[in-house]
Amino acid sequence: MAELITNGGFTGNANGWTLNGGDTLFIYNNNLIYCEDSGANLNSYAQQDLSGLITSGDYSISVDVVADGSVGSSVFIRVGIQNQNGFLGTAPYISETVLKGESRTLTASFTYPGYDGVPEVLTIDVQCTGTTVHCDVDNVSLAGPLAPLFKARST
């Protein structure tokens, strides 16, 4: 299984990533940090070019998320492959709410149809609710194609 993400651990910097979120999105202590203290609904994202994603097949995606903040705050996180037409398929591969105090590894498997000539990126999209929200993202992985679970027997 080949790893397709560069610097998924955000080791010291955001090399390989495009960050969109102004000062609400930054690297600290080898984590991608989403921070919203104004009470506004944050909609920031990090993207990475997936020029190496061309082969159709089965892939796995995972990301570690830690949410912290004020009472009632939560983080809605979406992770998926996107091109100029939006997320591939009908929705992102990961679409979950992480509540204050939770630390989770979010995972999904999907079948990629193959490169169609339209450039694609991995997108981590975070929307936060609450007056103070902090979300740490780390260990982003996109691996594949996966080996089949079994090999057909020849007769």
Coordinates of N, CA and C in Angstrom, one line a residue:
M1 N 0.8 -1.2 0.0 CA 0.0 0.0 0.0 C 0.9 1.2 0.0
A2 N 0.7 2.1 -0.9 CA 1.5 3.3 -1.0 C 0.8 4.5 -0.3
E3 N 1.6 5.2 0.5 CA 1.1 6.4 1.1 C 1.1 7.6 0.1
L4 N 0.0 8.3 0.0 CA 0.0 9.4 -1.0 C 0.0 10.8 -0.4
I5 N 0.0 10.9 0.9 CA 0.0 12.2 1.6 C 1.4 12.5 1.9
T6 N 1.8 13.8 1.7 CA 3.1 14.3 2.1 C 2.9 15.1 3.4
N7 N 3.7 14.8 4.4 CA 3.7 15.5 5.6 C 2.3 15.5 6.3
G8 N 1.7 14.3 6.4 CA 0.5 14.1 7.0 C 0.6 14.2 8.5
G9 N 1.8 14.3 9.1 CA 2.0 14.5 10.5 C 2.3 15.9 10.8
F10 N 2.3 16.8 9.8 CA 2.5 18.2 10.0 C 3.8 18.5 10.8
T11 N 4.8 17.7 10.5 CA 6.1 17.8 11.3 C 6.8 19.1 11.1
G12 N 6.6 20.0 12.0 CA 7.3 21.3 12.0 C 6.7 22.4 11.1
N13 N 5.9 22.0 10.1 CA 5.4 23.0 9.2 C 4.2 22.4 8.4
A14 N 3.7 23.2 7.4 CA 2.6 22.8 6.6 C 3.1 22.5 5.2
N15 N 4.3 22.1 5.0 CA 4.8 21.8 3.7 C 4.0 20.8 3.0
G16 N 3.6 21.0 1.7 CA 2.7 20.1 1.0 C 1.3 20.4 1.1
W17 N 0.9 21.4 2.0 CA -0.5 21.7 2.3 C -0.8 23.1 1.9
T18 N -2.0 23.4 1.4 CA -2.5 24.7 1.2 C -3.5 25.0 2.4
L19 N -3.3 26.0 3.2 CA -4.2 26.3 4.3 C -5.0 27.5 4.0
N20 N -6.3 27.4 4.2 CA -7.2 28.5 4.0 C -8.0 28.7 5.3
G21 N -7.7 29.7 5.9 CA -8.4 30.0 7.2 C -7.8 31.2 7.9
G22 N -6.9 31.9 7.3 CA -6.3 33.0 7.9 C -5.6 32.6 9.2
D23 N -5.7 33.4 10.2 CA -5.0 33.1 11.5 C -5.7 32.1 12.3
T24 N -6.8 31.5 11.8 CA -7.6 30.5 12.6 C -7.0 29.1 12.3
L25 N -6.1 29.0 11.3 CA -5.5 27.7 10.9 C -4.0 27.8 10.9
F26 N -3.3 27.0 11.7 CA -1.9 27.1 11.7 C -1.3 25.8 12.2
I27 N 0.0 25.7 12.2 CA 0.7 24.5 12.7 C 1.3 24.8 14.0
Y28 N 1.1 24.0 15.0 CA 1.7 24.1 16.3 C 1.9 22.7 16.9
N29 N 3.1 22.5 17.4 CA 3.5 21.3 18.1 C 3.2 20.1 17.2
N30 N 3.5 20.2 15.9 CA 3.4 19.1 14.9 C 1.9 18.7 14.7
N31 N 1.0 19.6 14.9 CA -0.4 19.4 14.6 C -0.9 20.5 13.7
L32 N -1.9 20.2 12.9 CA -2.7 21.3 12.2 C -3.8 21.7 13.2
I33 N -3.8 23.0 13.6 CA -4.7 23.5 14.6 C -5.7 24.4 13.9
Y34 N -7.0 24.1 14.2 CA -8.1 25.0 13.9 C -8.5 25.7 15.2
C35 N -8.5 27.0 15.2 CA -8.8 27.7 16.4 C -9.8 28.9 16.1
E36 N -10.9 28.9 16.8 CA -11.9 29.9 16.6 C -12.3 30.4 18.0
D37 N -12.1 31.6 18.3 CA -12.4 32.2 19.6 C -13.4 33.3 19.5
S38 N -13.9 33.6 18.4 CA -14.9 34.7 18.2 C -16.3 34.3 18.3
G39 N -16.6 33.0 18.3 CA -18.0 32.6 18.3 C -18.6 32.5 16.9
A40 N -17.9 33.0 15.9 CA -18.4 32.9 14.5 C -18.3 31.4 14.1
N41 N -19.1 31.0 13.1 CA -19.0 29.7 12.5 C -17.8 29.6 11.6
L42 N -16.8 28.9 12.0 CA -15.5 28.7 11.3 C -15.7 27.7 10.2
N43 N -15.3 28.0 9.0 CA -15.3 27.1 7.9 C -13.9 27.3 7.2
S44 N -13.0 26.6 7.7 CA -11.6 26.6 7.2 C -11.3 25.2 6.6
Y45 N -10.3 25.2 5.7 CA -9.9 23.9 5.2 C -8.4 23.9 4.9
A46 N -7.9 22.7 4.8 CA -6.5 22.4 4.4 C -6.6 21.5 3.2
Q47 N -5.8 21.7 2.2 CA -5.8 20.9 1.0 C -4.4 20.5 0.6
Q48 N -4.4 19.3 -0.1 CA -3.1 18.8 -0.6 C -3.4 18.2 -2.0
D49 N -2.6 18.6 -3.0 CA -2.7 18.1 -4.4 C -2.4 16.6 -4.4
L50 N -3.3 16.0 -5.2 CA -3.2 14.5 -5.3 C -2.8 14.1 -6.7
S51 N -1.7 14.7 -7.2 CA -1.3 14.4 -8.6 C -0.9 12.9 -8.7
G52 N -0.6 12.3 -7.6 CA -0.2 10.9 -7.6 C -1.4 9.9 -7.6
L53 N -2.6 10.4 -7.4 CA -3.8 9.6 -7.4 C -4.3 9.4 -8.8
I54 N -3.9 8.4 -9.4 CA -4.4 8.2 -10.8 C -4.9 6.8 -11.0
T55 N -4.5 5.8 -10.2 CA -4.9 4.4 -10.4 C -6.2 4.1 -9.7
S56 N -7.2 3.6 -10.5 CA -8.4 3.2 -9.9 C -8.2 2.0 -8.9
G57 N -9.0 1.9 -7.9 CA -8.9 0.8 -6.9 C -9.4 1.2 -5.5
D58 N -9.1 0.4 -4.6 CA -9.6 0.6 -3.2 C -8.5 1.3 -2.4
Y59 N -8.9 2.4 -1.7 CA -8.1 3.2 -0.9 C -8.6 3.3 0.5
S60 N -7.7 3.7 1.5 CA -8.2 4.0 2.8 C -7.7 5.4 3.2
I61 N -8.5 6.0 4.0 CA -8.2 7.4 4.5 C -8.4 7.4 6.0
S62 N -7.5 8.1 6.7 CA -7.7 8.3 8.1 C -7.1 9.6 8.6
V63 N -7.6 10.1 9.7 CA -7.1 11.3 10.3 C -7.4 11.3 11.8
D64 N -6.5 11.7 12.6 CA -6.7 11.9 14.1 C -7.2 13.3 14.4
V65 N -8.2 13.3 15.2 CA -8.9 14.6 15.6 C -9.1 14.7 17.1
V66 N -8.7 15.8 17.6 CA -8.9 16.1 19.1 C -9.7 17.4 19.1
A67 N -10.9 17.5 19.8 CA -11.7 18.7 19.9 C -11.6 19.2 21.3
D68 N -11.5 20.5 21.5 CA -11.5 21.1 22.8 C -12.2 22.4 22.6
G69 N -12.7 23.0 23.7 CA -13.3 24.3 23.7 C -14.3 24.5 24.8
S70 N -15.2 25.4 24.5 CA -16.2 25.8 25.6 C -17.3 24.7 25.6
V71 N -18.1 24.8 26.7 CA -19.2 23.9 26.8 C -20.1 23.9 25.6
G72 N -20.5 22.8 25.1 CA -21.4 22.8 23.9 C -20.7 22.9 22.6
S73 N -19.5 23.1 22.6 CA -18.8 23.3 21.3 C -18.6 22.0 20.6
S74 N -18.5 22.0 19.3 CA -18.2 20.8 18.6 C -17.5 21.1 17.3
V75 N -17.0 20.1 16.6 CA -16.3 20.3 15.4 C -16.9 19.3 14.4
F76 N -17.3 19.8 13.2 CA -17.8 19.0 12.2 C -16.7 18.9 11.1
I77 N -16.2 17.7 10.9 CA -15.1 17.6 10.0 C -15.5 16.7 8.8
R78 N -15.0 17.1 7.6 CA -15.2 16.4 6.4 C -13.9 16.2 5.8
V79 N -13.6 15.0 5.3 CA -12.4 14.6 4.6 C -12.8 13.9 3.4
G80 N -12.2 14.3 2.3 CA -12.6 13.6 1.0 C -11.7 14.1 -0.1
I81 N -11.9 13.5 -1.3 CA -11.2 13.8 -2.5 C -12.1 14.8 -3.3
Q82 N -11.6 15.9 -3.7 CA -12.4 16.9 -4.3 C -11.7 17.4 -5.7
N83 N -12.6 17.8 -6.6 CA -12.0 18.4 -7.8 C -12.9 19.7 -8.0
Q84 N -12.7 20.3 -9.2 CA -13.5 21.6 -9.4 C -15.0 21.4 -9.3
N85 N -15.5 20.2 -9.4 CA -16.9 20.0 -9.4 C -17.4 19.6 -8.0
G86 N -16.5 19.6 -7.0 CA -16.9 19.3 -5.6 C -16.3 17.9 -5.2
F87 N -16.9 17.4 -4.1 CA -16.4 16.1 -3.6 C -16.7 15.0 -4.6
L88 N -15.8 14.0 -4.8 CA -16.1 12.9 -5.7 C -17.2 12.0 -5.1
G89 N -18.0 11.5 -5.9 CA -19.1 10.7 -5.3 C -20.2 11.7 -4.8
T90 N -21.0 11.3 -4.0 CA -22.1 12.1 -3.5 C -21.7 12.9 -2.2
A91 N -20.7 12.5 -1.6 CA -20.3 13.2 -0.3 C -18.8 12.9 0.0
P92 N -18.3 13.6 1.0 CA -16.9 13.3 1.5 C -16.9 11.9 2.1
Y93 N -15.8 11.3 2.1 CA -15.6 9.9 2.7 C -15.8 9.9 4.2
I94 N -15.3 11.0 4.8 CA -15.5 11.1 6.3 C -16.3 12.4 6.5
S95 N -17.4 12.2 7.3 CA -18.2 13.4 7.6 C -18.8 13.1 9.0
E96 N -18.1 13.7 10.0 CA -18.5 13.4 11.4 C -18.4 14.6 12.3
T97 N -19.2 14.5 13.4 CA -19.1 15.6 14.4 C -18.2 15.0 15.6
V98 N -17.3 15.8 16.0 CA -16.4 15.4 17.2 C -16.8 16.4 18.3
L99 N -17.2 15.9 19.4 CA -17.6 16.8 20.5 C -16.5 17.2 21.4
K100 N -16.7 18.3 22.1 CA -15.6 18.8 23.1 C -15.1 17.7 23.9
G101 N -13.8 17.6 24.0 CA -13.1 16.6 24.9 C -12.9 15.2 24.2
E102 N -13.4 15.1 23.0 CA -13.2 13.8 22.3 C -11.9 13.8 21.5
S103 N -11.3 12.6 21.5 CA -10.1 12.3 20.7 C -10.4 11.1 19.9
R104 N -10.4 11.2 18.6 CA -10.8 10.1 17.7 C -10.0 10.0 16.5
T105 N -9.9 8.7 16.0 CA -9.3 8.5 14.7 C -10.5 8.2 13.8
L106 N -10.6 9.0 12.7 CA -11.7 8.9 11.8 C -11.1 8.1 10.6
T107 N -11.8 7.1 10.1 CA -11.3 6.3 9.0 C -12.5 6.0 8.0
A108 N -12.1 5.7 6.8 CA -13.0 5.3 5.8 C -12.2 4.6 4.6
S109 N -12.9 3.7 4.0 CA -12.4 3.1 2.8 C -13.3 3.5 1.6
F110 N -12.7 3.6 0.4 CA -13.5 3.9 -0.7 C -12.9 3.4 -2.0
T111 N -13.7 3.3 -3.0 CA -13.2 2.9 -4.4 C -13.0 4.1 -5.2
Y112 N -11.8 4.4 -5.7 CA -11.5 5.5 -6.6 C -11.7 5.1 -8.0
P113 N -12.5 5.8 -8.8 CA -12.8 5.3 -10.2 C -11.6 5.5 -11.2
G114 N -10.6 6.2 -10.8 CA -9.5 6.5 -11.7 C -9.5 7.9 -12.2
Y115 N -8.3 8.4 -12.5 CA -8.1 9.8 -12.9 C -8.9 10.1 -14.2
D116 N -9.6 11.2 -14.2 CA -10.4 11.5 -15.4 C -9.9 12.8 -16.1
G117 N -8.7 13.2 -15.8 CA -8.2 14.4 -16.4 C -8.4 15.7 -15.6
V118 N -9.2 15.6 -14.6 CA -9.5 16.8 -13.8 C -8.7 16.8 -12.5
P119 N -7.8 17.8 -12.2 CA -6.9 17.7 -11.0 C -7.7 17.6 -9.7
E120 N -7.2 16.8 -8.8 CA -7.9 16.5 -7.6 C -7.1 16.8 -6.4
V121 N -7.7 17.1 -5.2 CA -7.0 17.4 -4.0 C -7.7 16.7 -2.9
L122 N -6.9 16.4 -1.8 CA -7.5 15.9 -0.6 C -7.9 17.1 0.2
T123 N -9.1 17.2 0.7 CA -9.6 18.3 1.4 C -10.0 17.9 2.9
I124 N -9.5 18.6 3.8 CA -9.9 18.5 5.2 C -10.7 19.8 5.5
D125 N -12.0 19.7 5.7 CA -12.9 20.8 5.9 C -13.4 20.8 7.3
V126 N -13.2 21.9 8.1 CA -13.7 21.9 9.4 C -14.7 23.0 9.6
Q127 N -15.8 22.7 10.2 CA -16.8 23.7 10.6 C -17.0 23.6 12.1
C128 N -16.9 24.7 12.8 CA -16.9 24.7 14.3 C -18.1 25.4 14.8
T129 N -18.7 25.0 15.9 CA -19.7 25.7 16.6 C -19.3 25.9 18.1
G130 N -19.8 27.0 18.7 CA -19.4 27.2 20.0 C -18.6 28.5 20.1
T131 N -18.4 29.1 21.3 CA -17.7 30.3 21.4 C -16.2 30.2 21.4
T132 N -15.7 29.1 21.8 CA -14.3 28.8 21.8 C -14.1 27.4 21.3
V133 N -13.4 27.2 20.2 CA -13.2 25.9 19.7 C -11.8 25.7 19.2
H134 N -11.2 24.6 19.6 CA -9.8 24.3 19.2 C -9.9 22.8 18.7
C135 N -9.3 22.6 17.6 CA -9.4 21.3 17.0 C -8.0 21.0 16.5
D136 N -7.4 19.9 17.0 CA -6.1 19.4 16.5 C -6.3 18.3 15.5
V137 N -5.6 18.4 14.3 CA -5.7 17.4 13.3 C -4.2 16.9 13.1
D138 N -4.1 15.6 13.0 CA -2.8 15.0 12.9 C -2.9 13.6 12.2
N139 N -1.7 13.1 11.7 CA -1.6 11.8 11.1 C -2.6 11.6 10.0
V140 N -2.6 12.5 9.1 CA -3.5 12.3 7.9 C -2.9 11.3 6.9
S141 N -3.7 10.4 6.5 CA -3.2 9.3 5.7 C -4.1 9.0 4.6
L142 N -3.6 8.8 3.4 CA -4.4 8.3 2.2 C -3.5 7.2 1.6
A143 N -4.0 6.0 1.7 CA -3.1 4.9 1.2 C -3.9 4.0 0.2
G144 N -3.2 3.4 -0.7 CA -3.8 2.5 -1.6 C -3.0 2.4 -2.9
P145 N -3.4 1.7 -3.9 CA -4.6 0.8 -3.8 C -4.3 -0.3 -2.8
L146 N -5.4 -0.7 -2.2 CA -5.3 -1.8 -1.2 C -5.3 -3.2 -1.9
A147 N -4.6 -4.1 -1.3 CA -4.5 -5.4 -1.9 C -5.8 -6.1 -1.6
P148 N -6.2 -7.0 -2.6 CA -7.5 -7.7 -2.3 C -7.4 -8.6 -1.1
L149 N -8.5 -8.9 -0.5 CA -8.6 -9.7 0.7 C -8.2 -11.2 0.4
F150 N -8.5 -11.6 -0.8 CA -8.2 -13.0 -1.2 C -7.9 -13.0 -2.7
K151 N -7.2 -14.1 -3.0 CA -6.8 -14.2 -4.4 C -7.7 -15.4 -5.0
A152 N -8.3 -15.1 -6.2 CA -9.1 -16.2 -6.8 C -8.2 -17.4 -7.1
R153 N -8.8 -18.6 -6.8 CA -8.1 -19.8 -7.1 C -8.3 -20.2 -8.6
S154 N -7.2 -20.6 -9.2 CA -7.3 -21.0 -10.6 C -7.7 -22.5 -10.6
T155 N -8.5 -22.8 -11.6 CA -9.0 -24.2 -11.7 C -8.4 -24.9 -12.9

